[in-house]
Amino acid sequence: MVDVNTIRSAAGTRAAAIDEGLRAHMNKVYGTMSIGMLITFAAAWAISGLAVTTDPSAAAAQIGTGKYLTSFGSALYMSPLKWVVMFAPLAFVFGLGAAMNRISAATAQTLFYAFAAVMGVSISSIFLVFTGYSIIQIFLVTSIAFAGLSLWGYTTKKDISGWGSFLIMGVIGLVVASIVNIFLGSPALVFAISA
């Protein structure tokens, strides 16, 4: 006859091994994503640093008070090359998606890091338009939201995929409210949308 305590301890050991494997996998995923985010930031910051100058004698175009585009910045943001830079991440995603089943894990990780760099080049113009404070603020809010939702999902083990339709309705509502506020210019509505 089978001892019930032996069965329970074997099931507990198996569950602990699964939890440990999941924890190791998630740590690797978070580590890879963190490195990817750092690569994206570094590429965006470096490209914007090469594209902008405060020296009017080295300027190809003026973009604001005391801010000028270098010849590199003018070629990147004002020529037809801007379309290549803008759509390169999308083309990268399509290409990576088509090749995903035929490449090794190491190649996929290398291509992910290359994608992160291409994405950084594509979004480098945010450093021309927005202040460093607002970029850092949005980065921190997004990181905290991601970490909080990830931690909540990991600890409670609840599936949050059912939130999708509700959240999509919320995004549509925010877009409509933002478009309406273009014409209203209401500071209270700006605050509500930000919240």
mmCIF file of C-alpha atoms in Angstrom:
data_model
loop_
_atom_site.group_PDB
_atom_site.id
_atom_site.type_symbol
_atom_site.label_atom_id
_atom_site.label_comp_id
_atom_site.label_asym_id
_atom_site.label_seq_id
_atom_site.Cartn_x
_atom_site.Cartn_y
_atom_site.Cartn_z
ATOM 1 C CA MET A 1 0.000 0.000 0.000
ATOM 2 C CA VAL A 2 1.215 3.486 -0.892
ATOM 3 C CA ASP A 3 2.022 5.855 1.943
ATOM 4 C CA VAL A 4 0.050 9.118 1.577
ATOM 5 C CA ASN A 5 2.814 11.198 3.213
ATOM 6 C CA THR A 6 5.322 10.008 0.605
ATOM 7 C CA ILE A 7 3.007 11.110 -2.210
ATOM 8 C CA ARG A 8 2.460 14.519 -0.611
ATOM 9 C CA SER A 9 6.194 15.148 -0.096
ATOM 10 C CA ALA A 10 6.934 14.127 -3.717
ATOM 11 C CA ALA A 11 4.277 16.542 -5.002
ATOM 12 C CA GLY A 12 5.649 19.321 -2.794
ATOM 13 C CA THR A 13 9.184 18.696 -4.038
ATOM 14 C CA ARG A 14 7.997 18.801 -7.658
ATOM 15 C CA ALA A 15 6.088 22.063 -7.052
ATOM 16 C CA ALA A 16 9.161 23.605 -5.401
ATOM 17 C CA ALA A 17 11.299 22.601 -8.393
ATOM 18 C CA ILE A 18 8.764 24.143 -10.778
ATOM 19 C CA ASP A 19 8.679 27.361 -8.721
ATOM 20 C CA GLU A 20 12.479 27.536 -8.691
ATOM 21 C CA GLY A 21 12.626 26.980 -12.460
ATOM 22 C CA LEU A 22 9.977 29.634 -13.063
ATOM 23 C CA ARG A 23 11.817 32.069 -10.807
ATOM 24 C CA ALA A 24 15.093 31.483 -12.679
ATOM 25 C CA HIS A 25 13.344 31.908 -16.040
ATOM 26 C CA MET A 26 11.622 35.131 -14.982
ATOM 27 C CA ASN A 27 14.906 36.525 -13.601
ATOM 28 C CA LYS A 28 16.517 35.855 -16.991
ATOM 29 C CA VAL A 29 13.607 37.527 -18.806
ATOM 30 C CA TYR A 30 13.773 40.605 -16.555
ATOM 31 C CA GLY A 31 17.551 40.786 -16.905
ATOM 32 C CA THR A 32 17.354 40.580 -20.700
ATOM 33 C CA MET A 33 14.620 43.226 -20.851
ATOM 34 C CA SER A 34 16.605 45.526 -18.544
ATOM 35 C CA ILE A 35 19.681 45.246 -20.761
ATOM 36 C CA GLY A 36 17.487 45.890 -23.807
ATOM 37 C CA MET A 37 16.043 49.022 -22.203
ATOM 38 C CA LEU A 38 19.537 50.290 -21.367
ATOM 39 C CA ILE A 39 20.650 49.689 -24.965
ATOM 40 C CA THR A 40 17.586 51.559 -26.265
ATOM 41 C CA PHE A 41 18.282 54.496 -23.939
ATOM 42 C CA ALA A 42 21.992 54.597 -24.808
ATOM 43 C CA ALA A 43 21.314 54.501 -28.544
ATOM 44 C CA ALA A 44 18.628 57.220 -28.345
ATOM 45 C CA TRP A 45 20.797 59.435 -26.150
ATOM 46 C CA ALA A 46 23.911 58.974 -28.298
ATOM 47 C CA ILE A 47 22.116 59.654 -31.583
ATOM 48 C CA SER A 48 20.373 62.730 -30.201
ATOM 49 C CA GLY A 49 23.724 63.938 -28.858
ATOM 50 C CA LEU A 50 25.216 63.698 -32.341
ATOM 51 C CA ALA A 51 22.177 65.335 -33.937
ATOM 52 C CA VAL A 52 21.889 68.465 -31.780
ATOM 53 C CA THR A 53 24.275 71.296 -31.041
ATOM 54 C CA THR A 54 24.114 74.657 -29.315
ATOM 55 C CA ASP A 55 26.781 76.114 -31.610
ATOM 56 C CA PRO A 56 25.107 78.103 -34.409
ATOM 57 C CA SER A 57 28.231 77.908 -36.599
ATOM 58 C CA ALA A 58 27.986 74.078 -36.749
ATOM 59 C CA ALA A 59 24.230 74.130 -37.379
ATOM 60 C CA ALA A 60 22.349 72.913 -40.425
ATOM 61 C CA ALA A 61 18.910 73.935 -39.108
ATOM 62 C CA GLN A 62 17.425 75.604 -36.033
ATOM 63 C CA ILE A 63 14.862 73.628 -34.031
ATOM 64 C CA GLY A 64 14.343 75.902 -31.069
ATOM 65 C CA THR A 65 15.812 78.748 -29.100
ATOM 66 C CA GLY A 66 19.499 77.916 -28.805
ATOM 67 C CA LYS A 67 19.005 74.401 -30.256
ATOM 68 C CA TYR A 68 20.296 73.495 -33.678
ATOM 69 C CA LEU A 69 20.496 70.342 -35.758
ATOM 70 C CA THR A 70 23.905 69.259 -36.973
ATOM 71 C CA SER A 71 24.299 68.047 -40.551
ATOM 72 C CA PHE A 72 23.909 64.483 -39.179
ATOM 73 C CA GLY A 73 20.691 65.474 -37.386
ATOM 74 C CA SER A 74 19.371 67.224 -40.460
ATOM 75 C CA ALA A 75 20.031 64.122 -42.581
ATOM 76 C CA LEU A 76 18.443 61.874 -39.957
ATOM 77 C CA TYR A 77 15.344 63.908 -39.099
ATOM 78 C CA MET A 78 14.650 66.136 -42.108
ATOM 79 C CA SER A 79 15.496 63.991 -45.144
ATOM 80 C CA PRO A 80 13.698 60.925 -46.535
ATOM 81 C CA LEU A 81 15.979 58.889 -44.236
ATOM 82 C CA LYS A 82 13.547 59.808 -41.423
ATOM 83 C CA TRP A 83 11.058 57.298 -42.894
ATOM 84 C CA VAL A 84 13.650 54.539 -42.804
ATOM 85 C CA VAL A 85 14.496 55.382 -39.198
ATOM 86 C CA MET A 86 10.819 55.572 -38.277
ATOM 87 C CA PHE A 87 9.773 52.246 -39.804
ATOM 88 C CA ALA A 88 12.967 50.244 -39.158
ATOM 89 C CA PRO A 89 11.676 48.772 -35.856
ATOM 90 C CA LEU A 90 8.481 47.615 -37.544
ATOM 91 C CA ALA A 91 10.425 45.960 -40.367
ATOM 92 C CA PHE A 92 12.721 44.424 -37.751
ATOM 93 C CA VAL A 93 9.745 42.938 -35.884
ATOM 94 C CA PHE A 94 8.287 41.441 -39.074
ATOM 95 C CA GLY A 95 11.653 39.966 -40.048
ATOM 96 C CA LEU A 96 12.327 38.635 -36.573
ATOM 97 C CA GLY A 97 8.837 37.143 -36.369
ATOM 98 C CA ALA A 98 9.300 35.340 -39.688
ATOM 99 C CA ALA A 99 12.691 33.911 -38.681
ATOM 100 C CA MET A 100 11.916 33.118 -35.038
ATOM 101 C CA ASN A 101 11.354 29.383 -35.493
ATOM 102 C CA ARG A 102 14.564 28.924 -37.511
ATOM 103 C CA ILE A 103 17.125 30.653 -35.274
ATOM 104 C CA SER A 104 18.905 29.582 -32.109
ATOM 105 C CA ALA A 105 18.310 31.128 -28.704
ATOM 106 C CA ALA A 106 21.682 32.909 -28.782
ATOM 107 C CA THR A 107 20.915 34.402 -32.214
ATOM 108 C CA ALA A 108 17.460 35.479 -31.011
ATOM 109 C CA GLN A 109 19.007 37.232 -28.010
ATOM 110 C CA THR A 110 21.579 38.986 -30.217
ATOM 111 C CA LEU A 111 18.826 40.081 -32.606
ATOM 112 C CA PHE A 112 16.812 41.344 -29.628
ATOM 113 C CA TYR A 113 19.740 43.548 -28.593
ATOM 114 C CA ALA A 114 20.080 44.770 -32.195
ATOM 115 C CA PHE A 115 16.345 45.544 -32.188
ATOM 116 C CA ALA A 116 16.786 47.498 -28.944
ATOM 117 C CA ALA A 117 19.492 49.615 -30.614
ATOM 118 C CA VAL A 118 17.339 50.194 -33.726
ATOM 119 C CA MET A 119 14.445 51.181 -31.474
ATOM 120 C CA GLY A 120 16.705 53.665 -29.685
ATOM 121 C CA VAL A 121 17.692 55.268 -32.982
ATOM 122 C CA SER A 122 14.026 55.415 -33.977
ATOM 123 C CA ILE A 123 12.902 57.178 -30.788
ATOM 124 C CA SER A 124 15.963 59.423 -30.469
ATOM 125 C CA SER A 125 13.899 62.427 -31.546
ATOM 126 C CA ILE A 126 12.171 62.466 -28.150
ATOM 127 C CA PHE A 127 15.340 64.071 -26.769
ATOM 128 C CA LEU A 128 14.852 66.909 -29.267
ATOM 129 C CA VAL A 129 11.230 67.551 -28.354
ATOM 130 C CA PHE A 130 10.895 66.806 -24.633
ATOM 131 C CA THR A 131 12.889 67.820 -21.581
ATOM 132 C CA GLY A 132 15.115 65.372 -19.769
ATOM 133 C CA TYR A 133 12.895 65.697 -16.696
ATOM 134 C CA SER A 134 9.741 64.603 -18.539
ATOM 135 C CA ILE A 135 11.569 61.689 -20.196
ATOM 136 C CA ILE A 136 12.866 60.451 -16.832
ATOM 137 C CA GLN A 137 9.434 60.927 -15.237
ATOM 138 C CA ILE A 138 7.675 58.854 -17.910
ATOM 139 C CA PHE A 139 10.385 56.188 -17.766
ATOM 140 C CA LEU A 140 10.030 55.863 -13.993
ATOM 141 C CA VAL A 141 6.216 55.756 -14.089
ATOM 142 C CA THR A 142 6.283 53.076 -16.788
ATOM 143 C CA SER A 143 8.952 51.035 -14.997
ATOM 144 C CA ILE A 144 7.092 51.178 -11.682
ATOM 145 C CA ALA A 145 3.801 50.201 -13.346
ATOM 146 C CA PHE A 146 5.480 47.275 -15.124
ATOM 147 C CA ALA A 147 7.246 46.102 -11.975
ATOM 148 C CA GLY A 148 4.091 46.442 -9.881
ATOM 149 C CA LEU A 149 1.863 44.539 -12.309
ATOM 150 C CA SER A 150 4.529 41.912 -12.846
ATOM 151 C CA LEU A 151 5.017 41.416 -9.113
ATOM 152 C CA TRP A 152 1.261 41.273 -8.560
ATOM 153 C CA GLY A 153 0.822 38.679 -11.310
ATOM 154 C CA TYR A 154 3.777 36.621 -10.099
ATOM 155 C CA THR A 155 2.744 36.556 -6.441
ATOM 156 C CA THR A 156 -1.001 36.085 -6.905
ATOM 157 C CA LYS A 157 -0.647 33.800 -9.961
ATOM 158 C CA LYS A 158 -3.800 35.364 -11.423
ATOM 159 C CA ASP A 159 -4.307 35.667 -15.158
ATOM 160 C CA ILE A 160 -4.822 39.326 -16.082
ATOM 161 C CA SER A 161 -5.471 38.702 -19.787
ATOM 162 C CA GLY A 162 -9.184 39.297 -19.122
ATOM 163 C CA TRP A 163 -8.393 42.946 -18.405
ATOM 164 C CA GLY A 164 -7.627 43.474 -22.114
ATOM 165 C CA SER A 165 -11.066 44.526 -23.350
ATOM 166 C CA PHE A 166 -11.625 46.805 -20.365
ATOM 167 C CA LEU A 167 -8.233 48.475 -20.791
ATOM 168 C CA ILE A 168 -8.715 48.926 -24.553
ATOM 169 C CA MET A 169 -11.965 50.775 -23.843
ATOM 170 C CA GLY A 170 -10.027 52.957 -21.401
ATOM 171 C CA VAL A 171 -7.349 53.737 -23.994
ATOM 172 C CA ILE A 172 -10.003 54.671 -26.567
ATOM 173 C CA GLY A 173 -11.621 56.946 -23.971
ATOM 174 C CA LEU A 174 -8.274 58.604 -23.214
ATOM 175 C CA VAL A 175 -7.557 59.176 -26.909
ATOM 176 C CA VAL A 176 -10.986 60.739 -27.444
ATOM 177 C CA ALA A 177 -10.574 62.909 -24.338
ATOM 178 C CA SER A 178 -7.119 64.012 -25.538
ATOM 179 C CA ILE A 179 -8.468 64.971 -28.968
ATOM 180 C CA VAL A 180 -11.353 66.904 -27.395
ATOM 181 C CA ASN A 181 -8.908 68.658 -25.079
ATOM 182 C CA ILE A 182 -6.908 69.906 -28.074
ATOM 183 C CA PHE A 183 -9.847 72.196 -28.773
ATOM 184 C CA LEU A 184 -10.878 72.876 -25.150
ATOM 185 C CA GLY A 185 -7.438 73.426 -23.631
ATOM 186 C CA SER A 186 -8.714 72.509 -20.171
ATOM 187 C CA PRO A 187 -5.972 72.144 -17.507
ATOM 188 C CA ALA A 188 -8.358 70.039 -15.387
ATOM 189 C CA LEU A 189 -8.857 67.587 -18.269
ATOM 190 C CA VAL A 190 -5.078 67.436 -18.816
ATOM 191 C CA PHE A 191 -4.665 66.548 -15.142
ATOM 192 C CA ALA A 192 -7.421 63.892 -15.342
ATOM 193 C CA ILE A 193 -5.889 62.329 -18.451
ATOM 194 C CA SER A 194 -2.454 62.302 -16.830
ATOM 195 C CA ALA A 195 -3.874 60.666 -13.723
#
